[in-house]
Amino acid sequence: MVSASDNHKSYVMDNLGLRQDPSTRRKLGRSVSVNTTAESIPSYNSNNTTLLRWRRGDPEAMLEEEPSSDDFEYMECGPSPPADHTPNIYESFEEFSTSELTVQICHDTIKMNLLEHMKLSSGRHQLLDDIESKKTTIGNLDQALTGASKLEINISLLWAAFMKRWELLAALIKLGAQTRYYEPSQGMSALHLAAFSGCIQGTQFLISQGCDVNAIYKCYAPLHCAAFGDSPDTAIILLNNGARVQTLTNSPHNCHESVLHCAVRANAIACVRLFTHEGADVTQMEHSGMSPIHLAADLGHAQCLKILLEAKSVDINHRTKDKEQTPVHLAAESGYVDSIEILLEKGADANLTNHRAQTPLHLAARAQAYDCVELLLRKGNADPNLGDCDKRTPLHAAVGKAARSYDIIEILVSYGADVNAKDQYGYTPLHIAALNELSQCVEILVYHGADVTAKSKFGMTALGIITRKTPASLAMVTQKLDSAITLHHHPESANREVELRLDFRGILQYCHPREISFLNTFVDEGQKEILLHPLCSAFLYLKWEKIRKYYIARMLFCFIFVLSLSLYVLTALAHNCYNHGKNMNDTQPQNVIELCEKKSMMGHMLRNNPFVIEMQWFALVGITCCEILRKVYGIAGYPTVKQYLSHPENIIEWTVIASVFVISFIYTGRTYTWQNHVGAFAVLFGWTNLMLMIGQLPVFGSYVAMYTRVQGEFAKLLLAYSCLLIGFTISFCVIFPRLLHLR
């Protein structure tokens, strides 16, 4: 066996480091053989002019062009949501097949390798050019190779076999060319090249000269080369002379691939049919666990795939070793609708999952392959609500990109996709669409019933993200509310009555068990103006009519509680009647004791019967315990304790409740002066809270709101001038230190 390394010139060039390592050779992005035509990547035939029918009420306006950037009005919507709370939606989908999808042997690469080999060997390119242009014939071959080195003659033999100049092969061998010589890049001898180029006479001649039909000098056998070149005629000759279809490649790029793998890579349909007829194993796995069927689906070679599936005992749902992907997964990931259709016709299961629990529908939606998504749903009965390992549905995957998301969302929803499905972070597709600033997708999802009040595990509502990222989409929320108000005529009625129907399902369907939580979200996110919508106003009116009696009862109970607290503070603390009745007057100032010594029937009764004050406090404690139970039960109505404490009325009520136990006499059998101050503030807070409750009544709401607004503005004014007031106070204390004594 002779190779280029046997020649001293090649030795020198290797040692100088001028030979390029084949493993580092530039990959060709869809290389094809000389005798094949590459299949184009399928385009998705969907109507790009389809606009959102719900963006405008006028049908004629549906065909209008998008407004220019000069027509937009920008508004300040606050900061964006925290980046740390944004789900990494791409993490589950940005994975591609690790298998090498390029054809390593094609006409151009072989030609480049031979020319490069001649150049590195200091040979004459003119020899190869003359053979290719047929200037060199059998008659002038001896003259053309006069003075040629042994290496040039060997390369000329390779070139002649590659260019189908089979009539020159015998003469070149007579001049000293060796049939077992091969080019160093991929180990291709004259037989390899003749088989690749489809040179029947050359292949027969070289076999007659004793060439090994199963020789693998470096990467490939001659039968592999015939498959890469889509040369079924030379493949038949090789098979008839003992070539084995089970021979595997030894390429660093495509290791342990069968001749079927090579034929599928080159889309050599005739060779695929030949090899399957000769008994090639269609389930043969290469090093990454891909069979020829997987490879055909991954490359989108539909005709090859159809031929392979005609073989007996084919497991069409077999998974790859690395990512556990079926052929349908691979075809869906690349968007090859023809391959998916063939697989589904053969009984492929469209609901099988890969190593990340993703179905082919996840991958097709992520690839924005509308036709594939539609086919999987219609023909494959794919479940649009299956979640992956992160609980993300195909609808989550569809909103990852903007190109064709709205079409895919439409088809998924039409087949029953849940628009409110949450992933492991609590994000719905509406969250993802808003985070990616896909306004059209946001509007589609809202139109189809997506819950704008849905919260993630981080407490972020979809409405909050929409307000910051796509504020223009808020108009769709109003449109949804508008569509819930309809007029119905009664033609049978004599006076032509018109019935106004209000559909509250849009408000109530996501609010169980709290009917008001939908509207509360608008308040929390600063969209209070939406509450003025007639549907919201009507709902609030009906809600108030339903709960008014309970609210008034609660308000009366609060009034009794505050009144009881006030009576206890006035009798036991303010007038010091409890200590006086217990004969504890020696430690109290005289002016305080006199308050309970006035000649009055009530004062006389309290002095002589201190147990009345004790019973009064115990009654207050009973009322307070009922208030505690009500407040504890009210905590369940808030998502978090933090949100519960963010409401001032809750803090005020708990402060008043705690003060009841602070101002008690039960601990030491008497009261103290500092308890008077605590009781005074408790009474003030109690009546203030009662005022706020009264302010929620429609009759008094505007007046209390005006008062609280004025108090807020006054507090701001006082805060602004507080430094000046403190400065004047300290200055007067320094300048007039004896003013108090003089007075």
Coordinates of C-alpha atoms in Angstrom, one line a residue, residues 12-422:
V12 CA 9.0 17.5 3.7
M13 CA 5.8 19.4 3.2
D14 CA 4.2 17.6 6.2
N15 CA 7.2 18.5 8.4
L16 CA 6.9 22.1 7.4
G17 CA 3.4 22.1 8.7
L18 CA 1.9 23.1 5.3
R19 CA -0.7 20.4 5.2
Q20 CA -4.1 21.3 6.6
D21 CA -5.6 19.0 9.2
P22 CA -8.8 17.6 7.6
S23 CA -10.5 17.8 11.0
T24 CA -10.2 21.6 10.9
R25 CA -11.4 22.0 7.3
R26 CA -14.1 24.5 6.8
K27 CA -17.6 22.9 6.9
L28 CA -19.9 23.4 4.0
G29 CA -23.4 24.4 4.9
R30 CA -25.6 22.2 2.7
S31 CA -23.1 20.6 0.4
V32 CA -24.5 18.2 -2.2
S33 CA -23.0 15.6 -4.5
V34 CA -22.3 16.3 -8.2
N35 CA -25.2 14.2 -9.3
T36 CA -27.8 15.3 -6.8
T37 CA -29.9 18.4 -6.3
A38 CA -30.2 19.9 -2.9
E39 CA -33.7 20.1 -1.5
S40 CA -34.6 23.6 -0.6
I41 CA -35.7 24.5 2.9
P42 CA -39.5 24.5 2.9
S43 CA -41.3 27.8 3.1
Y44 CA -44.3 28.1 5.2
N45 CA -47.3 29.0 3.1
S46 CA -49.3 31.2 5.4
N47 CA -51.1 34.4 4.6
N48 CA -48.8 37.1 5.8
T49 CA -51.4 39.8 5.1
T50 CA -53.8 38.4 7.7
L51 CA -54.1 41.2 10.3
L52 CA -55.7 41.0 13.7
R53 CA -59.4 41.3 13.2
W54 CA -59.9 42.5 16.7
R55 CA -57.5 45.4 16.6
R56 CA -60.1 47.6 14.9
G57 CA -63.9 47.4 14.7
D58 CA -64.0 48.6 11.1
P59 CA -63.6 45.7 8.6
E60 CA -62.1 48.1 6.1
A61 CA -59.4 49.1 8.5
M62 CA -58.1 45.6 8.7
L63 CA -56.1 46.1 5.5
E64 CA -54.5 49.4 6.5
E65 CA -50.8 49.5 6.8
E66 CA -49.0 49.9 10.1
P67 CA -48.5 53.5 11.2
S68 CA -45.2 55.1 10.8
S69 CA -43.0 55.7 13.8
D70 CA -43.8 59.4 13.7
D71 CA -47.4 58.7 14.5
F72 CA -46.7 57.0 17.8
E73 CA -47.1 58.8 21.1
Y74 CA -44.9 57.7 23.9
M75 CA -45.9 57.7 27.5
E76 CA -44.0 57.2 30.7
C77 CA -45.0 53.8 32.0
G78 CA -42.6 53.3 34.8
P79 CA -39.6 50.9 35.1
S80 CA -39.4 47.5 33.4
P81 CA -40.0 44.4 35.5
P82 CA -36.9 43.2 37.4
A83 CA -34.6 41.3 35.1
D84 CA -33.9 38.6 37.7
H85 CA -37.6 37.7 37.7
T86 CA -37.8 37.2 34.0
P87 CA -38.0 33.5 33.0
N88 CA -35.4 32.1 30.7
I89 CA -37.9 31.0 28.1
Y90 CA -35.2 30.1 25.6
E91 CA -33.4 27.7 28.0
S92 CA -35.6 24.8 27.1
F93 CA -35.6 25.3 23.3
E94 CA -32.3 26.6 22.2
E95 CA -30.8 23.2 21.6
F96 CA -29.8 21.9 18.2
S97 CA -28.8 18.5 17.0
T98 CA -25.2 17.7 17.6
S99 CA -24.9 15.4 14.6
E100 CA -23.0 16.7 11.6
L101 CA -25.5 17.7 9.0
T102 CA -23.1 18.5 6.2
V103 CA -21.9 16.3 3.4
Q104 CA -18.2 15.9 3.8
I105 CA -17.7 14.5 0.3
C106 CA -18.9 16.4 -2.7
H107 CA -17.5 17.3 -6.1
D108 CA -16.1 20.7 -5.0
T109 CA -14.4 19.4 -1.9
I110 CA -12.8 16.5 -3.7
K111 CA -11.5 18.8 -6.5
M112 CA -10.2 21.3 -4.0
N113 CA -8.4 18.5 -2.0
L114 CA -6.7 17.1 -5.2
L115 CA -5.6 20.5 -6.3
E116 CA -4.3 21.3 -2.9
H117 CA -2.5 18.0 -2.8
M118 CA -0.8 18.8 -6.1
K119 CA 0.2 22.2 -4.8
L120 CA 1.6 21.0 -1.6
S121 CA 3.6 18.4 -3.5
S122 CA 5.1 21.0 -5.8
G123 CA 3.4 19.4 -8.7
R124 CA 2.2 21.1 -11.9
H125 CA -1.4 22.1 -12.0
Q126 CA -1.2 22.2 -15.8
L127 CA -1.2 18.4 -15.9
L128 CA -4.5 18.2 -14.2
D129 CA -6.0 21.1 -16.3
D130 CA -5.0 19.3 -19.5
I131 CA -6.6 16.0 -18.3
E132 CA -9.8 17.8 -17.4
S133 CA -10.0 19.8 -20.7
K134 CA -9.2 16.6 -22.6
K135 CA -6.1 18.2 -24.1
T136 CA -4.2 15.2 -22.8
T137 CA -5.1 12.0 -24.7
I138 CA -3.8 8.5 -24.9
G139 CA -1.7 9.5 -27.9
N140 CA 0.1 12.4 -26.2
L141 CA 0.0 11.2 -22.6
D142 CA 3.7 10.1 -22.6
Q143 CA 4.7 13.5 -23.9
A144 CA 2.6 15.4 -21.4
L145 CA 4.1 13.5 -18.5
T146 CA 7.6 13.8 -19.6
G147 CA 9.8 14.6 -16.6
A148 CA 6.8 14.1 -14.2
S149 CA 7.6 12.8 -10.8
K150 CA 6.1 9.7 -9.4
L151 CA 3.8 11.7 -7.2
E152 CA 2.5 13.7 -10.1
I153 CA 1.7 10.5 -12.0
N154 CA -0.1 9.1 -9.0
I155 CA -2.2 12.3 -8.6
S156 CA -2.9 12.3 -12.3
L157 CA -4.3 8.8 -11.9
L158 CA -6.6 10.1 -9.1
W159 CA -7.6 13.1 -11.3
A160 CA -8.3 10.9 -14.3
A161 CA -10.6 8.6 -12.3
F162 CA -12.3 11.6 -10.8
M163 CA -12.9 13.3 -14.2
K164 CA -14.1 10.0 -15.8
R165 CA -11.1 9.8 -18.1
W166 CA -11.1 6.0 -17.8
E167 CA -9.2 5.6 -21.1
L168 CA -6.1 7.1 -19.5
L169 CA -6.1 4.8 -16.4
A170 CA -4.3 1.9 -18.1
A171 CA -1.6 4.2 -19.6
L172 CA -1.0 5.9 -16.3
I173 CA -0.6 2.6 -14.6
K174 CA 2.0 1.6 -17.2
L175 CA 3.8 4.9 -16.5
G176 CA 4.1 3.8 -12.8
A177 CA 0.9 5.0 -11.2
Q178 CA -0.1 2.9 -8.2
T179 CA -3.8 1.8 -7.9
R180 CA -3.6 1.9 -4.1
Y181 CA -2.3 5.4 -3.9
Y182 CA -4.8 7.8 -2.1
E183 CA -5.0 11.5 -1.4
P184 CA -4.1 12.2 2.2
S185 CA -7.1 14.4 3.2
Q186 CA -9.8 11.8 3.1
G187 CA -8.0 8.7 1.9
M188 CA -9.6 8.4 -1.5
S189 CA -8.0 6.2 -4.1
A190 CA -8.7 6.0 -7.8
L191 CA -11.4 3.4 -7.1
H192 CA -13.1 5.7 -4.6
L193 CA -13.0 8.6 -7.0
A194 CA -14.3 6.5 -9.9
A195 CA -17.1 5.2 -7.8
F196 CA -18.0 8.7 -6.7
S197 CA -18.1 10.2 -10.2
G198 CA -20.1 7.3 -11.6
C199 CA -17.4 6.1 -14.0
I200 CA -18.6 2.6 -14.8
Q201 CA -15.7 1.6 -17.1
G202 CA -13.1 3.1 -14.7
T203 CA -14.6 1.2 -11.8
Q204 CA -14.6 -2.1 -13.7
F205 CA -11.0 -1.5 -14.9
L206 CA -9.7 -0.7 -11.4
I207 CA -11.4 -3.7 -9.9
S208 CA -9.8 -5.9 -12.6
Q209 CA -6.5 -4.5 -11.5
G210 CA -6.9 -5.9 -8.1
C211 CA -8.3 -2.8 -6.2
D212 CA -10.0 -3.8 -2.9
V213 CA -13.7 -2.8 -3.1
N214 CA -13.9 -2.6 0.7
A215 CA -10.7 -0.7 1.3
I216 CA -10.9 2.1 3.9
Y217 CA -7.5 4.0 3.7
K218 CA -8.7 6.7 6.0
C219 CA -12.4 7.5 6.2
Y220 CA -14.6 5.9 3.6
A221 CA -14.9 2.8 1.5
P222 CA -15.6 3.0 -2.3
L223 CA -19.3 2.1 -1.6
H224 CA -19.6 5.1 0.7
C225 CA -18.2 7.3 -2.1
A226 CA -20.7 5.9 -4.6
A227 CA -23.4 6.8 -2.1
F228 CA -22.1 10.4 -1.7
G229 CA -21.9 10.8 -5.5
D230 CA -25.4 9.3 -6.0
S231 CA -23.9 6.8 -8.4
P232 CA -26.1 3.7 -8.3
D233 CA -24.4 2.1 -11.4
T234 CA -21.0 2.0 -9.8
A235 CA -22.5 1.0 -6.5
I236 CA -24.0 -2.1 -8.3
I237 CA -20.6 -3.0 -9.7
L238 CA -19.0 -2.7 -6.3
L239 CA -21.8 -4.8 -4.7
N240 CA -21.4 -7.5 -7.4
N241 CA -17.7 -7.6 -6.7
G242 CA -18.0 -8.2 -3.0
A243 CA -18.6 -4.7 -1.5
R244 CA -20.3 -4.9 1.9
V245 CA -23.3 -2.7 2.7
Q246 CA -22.6 -3.1 6.4
T247 CA -19.3 -1.3 6.1
L248 CA -19.1 1.7 8.5
T249 CA -17.2 5.0 8.0
N250 CA -14.2 6.0 10.0
S251 CA -14.6 9.8 9.6
P252 CA -13.9 12.1 12.6
H253 CA -17.1 14.0 11.6
N254 CA -19.5 11.2 10.8
C255 CA -18.1 8.2 12.7
H256 CA -19.6 4.7 12.3
E257 CA -22.1 5.6 9.6
S258 CA -23.4 3.1 7.2
V259 CA -23.7 3.4 3.4
L260 CA -27.3 4.3 4.0
H261 CA -26.3 7.2 6.2
C262 CA -24.0 8.5 3.4
A263 CA -26.7 8.1 0.8
V264 CA -29.2 9.9 2.9
R265 CA -26.8 12.8 3.6
A266 CA -26.3 13.2 -0.2
N267 CA -30.0 12.8 -0.8
A268 CA -29.1 10.0 -3.2
I269 CA -32.5 8.5 -3.7
A270 CA -31.5 5.8 -6.2
C271 CA -28.7 4.6 -3.9
V272 CA -31.0 4.6 -0.9
R273 CA -33.4 2.4 -2.8
L274 CA -30.5 0.1 -4.0
F275 CA -29.0 -0.3 -0.5
T276 CA -32.3 -1.1 1.1
H277 CA -33.0 -3.7 -1.6
E278 CA -29.6 -5.2 -0.9
G279 CA -30.4 -5.6 2.8
A280 CA -28.8 -2.6 4.4
D281 CA -30.0 -2.1 8.0
V282 CA -32.3 1.0 8.1
T283 CA -32.0 1.0 11.9
Q284 CA -28.2 1.0 12.0
M285 CA -27.1 3.6 14.6
E286 CA -24.1 5.9 14.2
H287 CA -22.0 7.1 17.2
S288 CA -24.7 9.7 18.4
G289 CA -27.5 7.2 18.0
M290 CA -29.1 8.4 14.8
S291 CA -30.4 5.9 12.3
P292 CA -30.8 6.7 8.6
I293 CA -34.4 7.4 9.3
H294 CA -33.5 10.0 11.9
L295 CA -31.0 11.5 9.5
A296 CA -33.5 11.7 6.7
A297 CA -36.0 13.4 8.9
D298 CA -33.4 15.8 10.3
L299 CA -32.2 16.8 6.8
G300 CA -35.7 17.0 5.3
H301 CA -35.0 14.4 2.6
A302 CA -38.6 13.3 2.2
Q303 CA -38.1 10.8 -0.7
C304 CA -35.3 9.1 1.1
L305 CA -37.4 8.9 4.2
K306 CA -40.3 7.4 2.3
I307 CA -38.0 4.6 0.9
L308 CA -36.5 3.9 4.3
L309 CA -39.9 3.5 5.9
E310 CA -40.9 0.9 3.4
A311 CA -38.5 -1.5 5.0
K312 CA -39.8 -4.2 7.3
S313 CA -39.7 -4.1 11.1
V314 CA -39.0 -0.4 11.3
D315 CA -39.6 1.3 14.6
I316 CA -40.8 4.7 13.5
N317 CA -40.8 6.0 17.1
H318 CA -37.3 5.0 17.9
R319 CA -35.4 7.6 19.9
T320 CA -31.8 8.9 19.5
K321 CA -29.4 8.1 22.3
D322 CA -28.3 11.7 23.2
K323 CA -31.6 13.6 23.3
E324 CA -34.1 10.9 23.0
Q325 CA -35.7 12.5 19.9
T326 CA -37.9 10.6 17.5
P327 CA -37.8 11.3 13.7
V328 CA -40.9 13.5 14.2
H329 CA -38.9 15.7 16.7
L330 CA -36.1 16.2 14.2
A331 CA -38.3 17.0 11.3
A332 CA -40.4 19.4 13.5
E333 CA -37.3 21.2 14.9
S334 CA -36.2 22.0 11.3
G335 CA -39.6 22.7 10.0
Y336 CA -39.9 20.0 7.3
V337 CA -43.6 19.5 6.8
D338 CA -43.2 16.9 4.1
S339 CA -41.2 14.7 6.3
I340 CA -43.6 15.1 9.2
E341 CA -46.5 14.1 6.9
I342 CA -44.8 11.0 5.7
L343 CA -44.0 10.0 9.3
L344 CA -47.5 10.6 10.5
E345 CA -48.9 8.5 7.6
K346 CA -46.7 5.6 8.8
G347 CA -48.1 5.8 12.3
A348 CA -45.6 8.0 14.1
D349 CA -46.8 9.2 17.6
A350 CA -46.8 13.0 17.7
N351 CA -47.1 13.1 21.5
L352 CA -43.8 11.4 22.4
T353 CA -41.3 13.5 24.4
N354 CA -37.6 14.0 24.3
H355 CA -35.1 14.3 27.1
R356 CA -36.6 17.6 28.2
A357 CA -40.2 16.2 28.0
Q358 CA -40.8 18.3 24.8
T359 CA -43.2 17.0 22.1
P360 CA -42.6 17.7 18.4
L361 CA -45.3 20.4 18.8
H362 CA -43.0 22.3 21.2
L363 CA -40.2 22.3 18.7
A364 CA -42.3 23.2 15.7
A365 CA -43.9 26.1 17.6
R366 CA -40.5 27.3 18.7
A367 CA -39.2 27.1 15.1
Q368 CA -42.2 29.2 14.0
A369 CA -43.1 26.4 11.5
Y370 CA -46.8 27.2 11.0
D371 CA -47.4 24.4 8.5
C372 CA -45.8 21.8 10.8
V373 CA -47.8 23.0 13.8
E374 CA -51.0 22.8 11.8
L375 CA -50.1 19.3 10.5
L376 CA -49.2 17.9 14.0
L377 CA -52.5 19.2 15.4
R378 CA -54.7 18.2 12.5
K379 CA -53.2 14.9 11.5
G380 CA -51.1 13.9 14.4
N381 CA -53.6 14.7 17.1
A382 CA -50.9 16.4 19.1
D383 CA -51.9 17.6 22.5
P384 CA -51.4 21.4 22.7
N385 CA -51.4 21.4 26.5
L386 CA -48.6 19.0 27.3
G387 CA -45.9 20.6 29.4
D388 CA -42.2 20.0 29.2
C389 CA -39.8 19.6 32.1
D390 CA -40.4 23.3 33.0
K391 CA -44.2 22.9 32.5
R392 CA -44.1 25.1 29.4
T393 CA -46.6 24.3 26.8
P394 CA -46.3 24.8 23.0
L395 CA -48.0 28.1 23.5
H396 CA -45.1 29.3 25.7
A397 CA -42.7 28.2 22.9
A398 CA -44.7 30.0 20.2
V399 CA -44.3 33.4 21.8
G400 CA -40.6 33.2 22.0
K401 CA -40.1 34.9 18.7
A402 CA -42.0 37.5 16.8
A403 CA -41.8 36.3 13.2
R404 CA -45.0 34.2 12.9
S405 CA -46.1 34.0 16.5
Y406 CA -49.6 35.3 16.0
D407 CA -50.5 32.8 13.4
I408 CA -49.2 29.9 15.5
I409 CA -51.0 31.2 18.5
E410 CA -54.2 31.3 16.5
I411 CA -53.9 27.7 15.4
L412 CA -52.9 26.4 18.8
V413 CA -55.9 28.2 20.5
S414 CA -58.3 26.9 17.8
Y415 CA -57.2 23.3 18.8
G416 CA -57.8 23.9 22.5
A417 CA -54.5 25.3 23.8
D418 CA -54.9 26.7 27.4
V419 CA -54.0 30.4 27.2
N420 CA -53.6 30.5 30.9
A421 CA -51.2 27.6 31.4
K422 CA -48.4 28.4 33.9

